[in-house]
């Protein structure tokens, strides 16, 4: 119908650049220009745990759940991608950075089987990891 299904999810202090549903549809991740990632319960609209703000110093450009819902990839204009495991009950995220010969990241995505992580850099070029 085009009607809103609920009110806005309030929490970020700046623009939201990316949102992604978990594969089971129970959670939503949002990445913002306030340098945080927030996790939301889709049924209640309540934020799950504290915002993840320790990964980034700049705007979070992209967030994406793995197909099994156990990992959350995030990218920013810092030449790094974070791959975080997270607990949906507490919202706690523990991450590992991908670093090295990288550029500013505009977008991240997993392959349908979850074996590959793809990125699009700010300059338009792609990258893939297994």
PDB file of C-alpha atoms in Angstrom:
ATOM      1  CA  UNK A   1       0.000   0.000   0.000  1.00  0.00           C
ATOM      2  CA  UNK A   2       2.978   2.292   0.422  1.00  0.00           C
ATOM      3  CA  UNK A   3       1.981   3.070   4.008  1.00  0.00           C
ATOM      4  CA  UNK A   4       4.641   3.210   6.718  1.00  0.00           C
ATOM      5  CA  UNK A   5       4.741   0.066   8.854  1.00  0.00           C
ATOM      6  CA  UNK A   6       5.982   1.843  11.956  1.00  0.00           C
ATOM      7  CA  UNK A   7       7.516   5.015  13.220  1.00  0.00           C
ATOM      8  CA  UNK A   8      11.090   6.089  12.566  1.00  0.00           C
ATOM      9  CA  UNK A   9      13.911   4.324  14.382  1.00  0.00           C
ATOM     10  CA  UNK A  10      15.527   7.083  16.411  1.00  0.00           C
ATOM     11  CA  UNK A  11      19.069   6.897  17.706  1.00  0.00           C
ATOM     12  CA  UNK A  12      21.581   8.079  15.139  1.00  0.00           C
ATOM     13  CA  UNK A  13      22.702  11.685  15.471  1.00  0.00           C
ATOM     14  CA  UNK A  14      23.398  12.115  11.751  1.00  0.00           C
ATOM     15  CA  UNK A  15      22.387  10.751   8.343  1.00  0.00           C
ATOM     16  CA  UNK A  16      21.778   7.016   7.946  1.00  0.00           C
ATOM     17  CA  UNK A  17      23.773   5.839   4.918  1.00  0.00           C
ATOM     18  CA  UNK A  18      22.982   2.135   4.868  1.00  0.00           C
ATOM     19  CA  UNK A  19      20.438  -0.334   6.257  1.00  0.00           C
ATOM     20  CA  UNK A  20      20.257  -4.107   5.980  1.00  0.00           C
ATOM     21  CA  UNK A  21      17.788  -6.724   7.241  1.00  0.00           C
ATOM     22  CA  UNK A  22      19.138  -9.872   8.875  1.00  0.00           C
ATOM     23  CA  UNK A  23      18.368 -12.973   6.767  1.00  0.00           C
ATOM     24  CA  UNK A  24      15.612 -14.056   9.182  1.00  0.00           C
ATOM     25  CA  UNK A  25      14.045 -10.584   9.047  1.00  0.00           C
ATOM     26  CA  UNK A  26      14.159 -10.153  12.823  1.00  0.00           C
ATOM     27  CA  UNK A  27      16.852  -7.466  12.931  1.00  0.00           C
ATOM     28  CA  UNK A  28      17.899  -4.374  11.050  1.00  0.00           C
ATOM     29  CA  UNK A  29      21.410  -2.937  11.028  1.00  0.00           C
ATOM     30  CA  UNK A  30      21.946   0.740  10.268  1.00  0.00           C
ATOM     31  CA  UNK A  31      25.195   2.566   9.523  1.00  0.00           C
ATOM     32  CA  UNK A  32      25.427   6.315   9.886  1.00  0.00           C
ATOM     33  CA  UNK A  33      27.465   9.440   9.316  1.00  0.00           C
ATOM     34  CA  UNK A  34      27.699   9.621  13.123  1.00  0.00           C
ATOM     35  CA  UNK A  35      30.301   6.792  12.843  1.00  0.00           C
ATOM     36  CA  UNK A  36      28.068   4.193  14.517  1.00  0.00           C
ATOM     37  CA  UNK A  37      26.306   0.973  13.649  1.00  0.00           C
ATOM     38  CA  UNK A  38      23.054   0.265  15.443  1.00  0.00           C
ATOM     39  CA  UNK A  39      21.053  -2.957  15.595  1.00  0.00           C
ATOM     40  CA  UNK A  40      17.266  -2.881  15.857  1.00  0.00           C
ATOM     41  CA  UNK A  41      14.586  -5.449  16.687  1.00  0.00           C
ATOM     42  CA  UNK A  42      12.204  -5.213  13.711  1.00  0.00           C
ATOM     43  CA  UNK A  43       9.164  -6.378  15.659  1.00  0.00           C
ATOM     44  CA  UNK A  44       9.500  -3.918  18.539  1.00  0.00           C
ATOM     45  CA  UNK A  45      11.504  -1.109  16.907  1.00  0.00           C
ATOM     46  CA  UNK A  46      13.778  -1.118  19.959  1.00  0.00           C
ATOM     47  CA  UNK A  47      17.544  -0.837  19.629  1.00  0.00           C
ATOM     48  CA  UNK A  48      19.387  -4.021  20.613  1.00  0.00           C
ATOM     49  CA  UNK A  49      22.314  -3.264  22.911  1.00  0.00           C
ATOM     50  CA  UNK A  50      24.605  -0.275  22.629  1.00  0.00           C
ATOM     51  CA  UNK A  51      25.627   1.276  19.302  1.00  0.00           C
ATOM     52  CA  UNK A  52      28.863  -0.041  17.870  1.00  0.00           C
ATOM     53  CA  UNK A  53      31.104   3.008  17.722  1.00  0.00           C
ATOM     54  CA  UNK A  54      34.575   1.621  18.352  1.00  0.00           C
ATOM     55  CA  UNK A  55      35.249   0.567  14.750  1.00  0.00           C
ATOM     56  CA  UNK A  56      35.006   3.840  12.869  1.00  0.00           C
ATOM     57  CA  UNK A  57      36.247   7.418  13.008  1.00  0.00           C
ATOM     58  CA  UNK A  58      34.356   8.470   9.865  1.00  0.00           C
ATOM     59  CA  UNK A  59      30.962   7.922   8.302  1.00  0.00           C
ATOM     60  CA  UNK A  60      29.816   4.279   8.035  1.00  0.00           C
ATOM     61  CA  UNK A  61      28.932   3.876   4.352  1.00  0.00           C
ATOM     62  CA  UNK A  62      27.657   0.303   4.182  1.00  0.00           C
ATOM     63  CA  UNK A  63      26.416  -2.547   6.390  1.00  0.00           C
ATOM     64  CA  UNK A  64      25.524  -6.079   5.318  1.00  0.00           C
ATOM     65  CA  UNK A  65      24.611  -9.300   7.152  1.00  0.00           C
ATOM     66  CA  UNK A  66      26.099 -12.607   6.056  1.00  0.00           C
ATOM     67  CA  UNK A  67      23.541 -15.104   4.685  1.00  0.00           C
ATOM     68  CA  UNK A  68      23.603 -17.086   7.957  1.00  0.00           C
ATOM     69  CA  UNK A  69      23.097 -13.878   9.971  1.00  0.00           C
ATOM     70  CA  UNK A  70      26.124 -14.489  12.191  1.00  0.00           C
ATOM     71  CA  UNK A  71      28.389 -11.798  10.745  1.00  0.00           C
ATOM     72  CA  UNK A  72      27.939  -8.148   9.933  1.00  0.00           C
ATOM     73  CA  UNK A  73      30.289  -6.484   7.457  1.00  0.00           C
ATOM     74  CA  UNK A  74      30.718  -2.723   7.485  1.00  0.00           C
ATOM     75  CA  UNK A  75      32.723  -0.346   5.344  1.00  0.00           C
ATOM     76  CA  UNK A  76      33.728   3.306   5.532  1.00  0.00           C
ATOM     77  CA  UNK A  77      36.045   5.828   3.946  1.00  0.00           C
ATOM     78  CA  UNK A  78      38.954   4.611   6.114  1.00  0.00           C
ATOM     79  CA  UNK A  79      40.505   1.971   3.857  1.00  0.00           C
ATOM     80  CA  UNK A  80      39.197  -0.762   6.160  1.00  0.00           C
ATOM     81  CA  UNK A  81      36.322  -3.238   6.293  1.00  0.00           C
ATOM     82  CA  UNK A  82      35.161  -4.600   9.640  1.00  0.00           C
ATOM     83  CA  UNK A  83      33.735  -8.095   9.882  1.00  0.00           C
ATOM     84  CA  UNK A  84      31.872  -8.475  13.179  1.00  0.00           C
ATOM     85  CA  UNK A  85      30.295 -11.409  14.915  1.00  0.00           C
ATOM     86  CA  UNK A  86      27.342 -10.269  16.988  1.00  0.00           C
ATOM     87  CA  UNK A  87      24.991 -11.525  19.669  1.00  0.00           C
ATOM     88  CA  UNK A  88      21.386 -10.664  18.754  1.00  0.00           C
ATOM     89  CA  UNK A  89      20.320 -10.924  22.398  1.00  0.00           C
ATOM     90  CA  UNK A  90      22.738  -8.261  23.643  1.00  0.00           C
ATOM     91  CA  UNK A  91      23.766  -6.441  20.461  1.00  0.00           C
ATOM     92  CA  UNK A  92      27.428  -6.908  21.410  1.00  0.00           C
ATOM     93  CA  UNK A  93      29.666  -6.852  18.336  1.00  0.00           C
ATOM     94  CA  UNK A  94      33.209  -8.161  18.283  1.00  0.00           C
ATOM     95  CA  UNK A  95      35.084  -7.411  15.121  1.00  0.00           C
ATOM     96  CA  UNK A  96      38.157  -7.993  13.050  1.00  0.00           C
ATOM     97  CA  UNK A  97      39.369  -5.439  10.522  1.00  0.00           C
ATOM     98  CA  UNK A  98      40.325  -6.304   6.958  1.00  0.00           C
ATOM     99  CA  UNK A  99      43.221  -4.009   6.145  1.00  0.00           C
ATOM    100  CA  UNK A 100      46.034  -3.919   3.649  1.00  0.00           C
ATOM    101  CA  UNK A 101      45.945  -2.703   0.082  1.00  0.00           C
ATOM    102  CA  UNK A 102      42.491  -1.145   0.350  1.00  0.00           C
ATOM    103  CA  UNK A 103      40.776   2.047  -0.683  1.00  0.00           C
ATOM    104  CA  UNK A 104      37.849   3.985   0.787  1.00  0.00           C
ATOM    105  CA  UNK A 105      34.894   1.560   0.928  1.00  0.00           C
ATOM    106  CA  UNK A 106      31.474   2.622  -0.397  1.00  0.00           C
ATOM    107  CA  UNK A 107      29.628  -0.697  -0.292  1.00  0.00           C
ATOM    108  CA  UNK A 108      29.979  -4.229   1.099  1.00  0.00           C
ATOM    109  CA  UNK A 109      28.043  -7.396   0.284  1.00  0.00           C
ATOM    110  CA  UNK A 110      28.275 -11.147   0.828  1.00  0.00           C
ATOM    111  CA  UNK A 111      27.822 -13.750  -1.895  1.00  0.00           C
ATOM    112  CA  UNK A 112      24.625 -15.805  -1.539  1.00  0.00           C
ATOM    113  CA  UNK A 113      26.543 -18.744  -0.031  1.00  0.00           C
ATOM    114  CA  UNK A 114      28.466 -16.468   2.358  1.00  0.00           C
ATOM    115  CA  UNK A 115      31.876 -17.625   1.132  1.00  0.00           C
ATOM    116  CA  UNK A 116      32.855 -14.331  -0.508  1.00  0.00           C
ATOM    117  CA  UNK A 117      32.834 -10.763   0.730  1.00  0.00           C
ATOM    118  CA  UNK A 118      32.656  -8.135  -1.976  1.00  0.00           C
ATOM    119  CA  UNK A 119      33.387  -4.432  -1.731  1.00  0.00           C
ATOM    120  CA  UNK A 120      32.968  -1.463  -4.000  1.00  0.00           C
ATOM    121  CA  UNK A 121      35.501   1.249  -3.452  1.00  0.00           C
ATOM    122  CA  UNK A 122      34.734   4.953  -3.584  1.00  0.00           C
ATOM    123  CA  UNK A 123      36.514   5.198  -6.950  1.00  0.00           C
ATOM    124  CA  UNK A 124      34.152   2.557  -8.392  1.00  0.00           C
ATOM    125  CA  UNK A 125      36.578  -0.364  -8.459  1.00  0.00           C
ATOM    126  CA  UNK A 126      35.598  -3.738  -6.913  1.00  0.00           C
ATOM    127  CA  UNK A 127      37.384  -6.127  -4.542  1.00  0.00           C
ATOM    128  CA  UNK A 128      36.621  -9.684  -3.403  1.00  0.00           C
ATOM    129  CA  UNK A 129      37.815 -11.806  -0.443  1.00  0.00           C
ATOM    130  CA  UNK A 130      37.161 -15.415   0.538  1.00  0.00           C
TER     131      UNK A 130
END
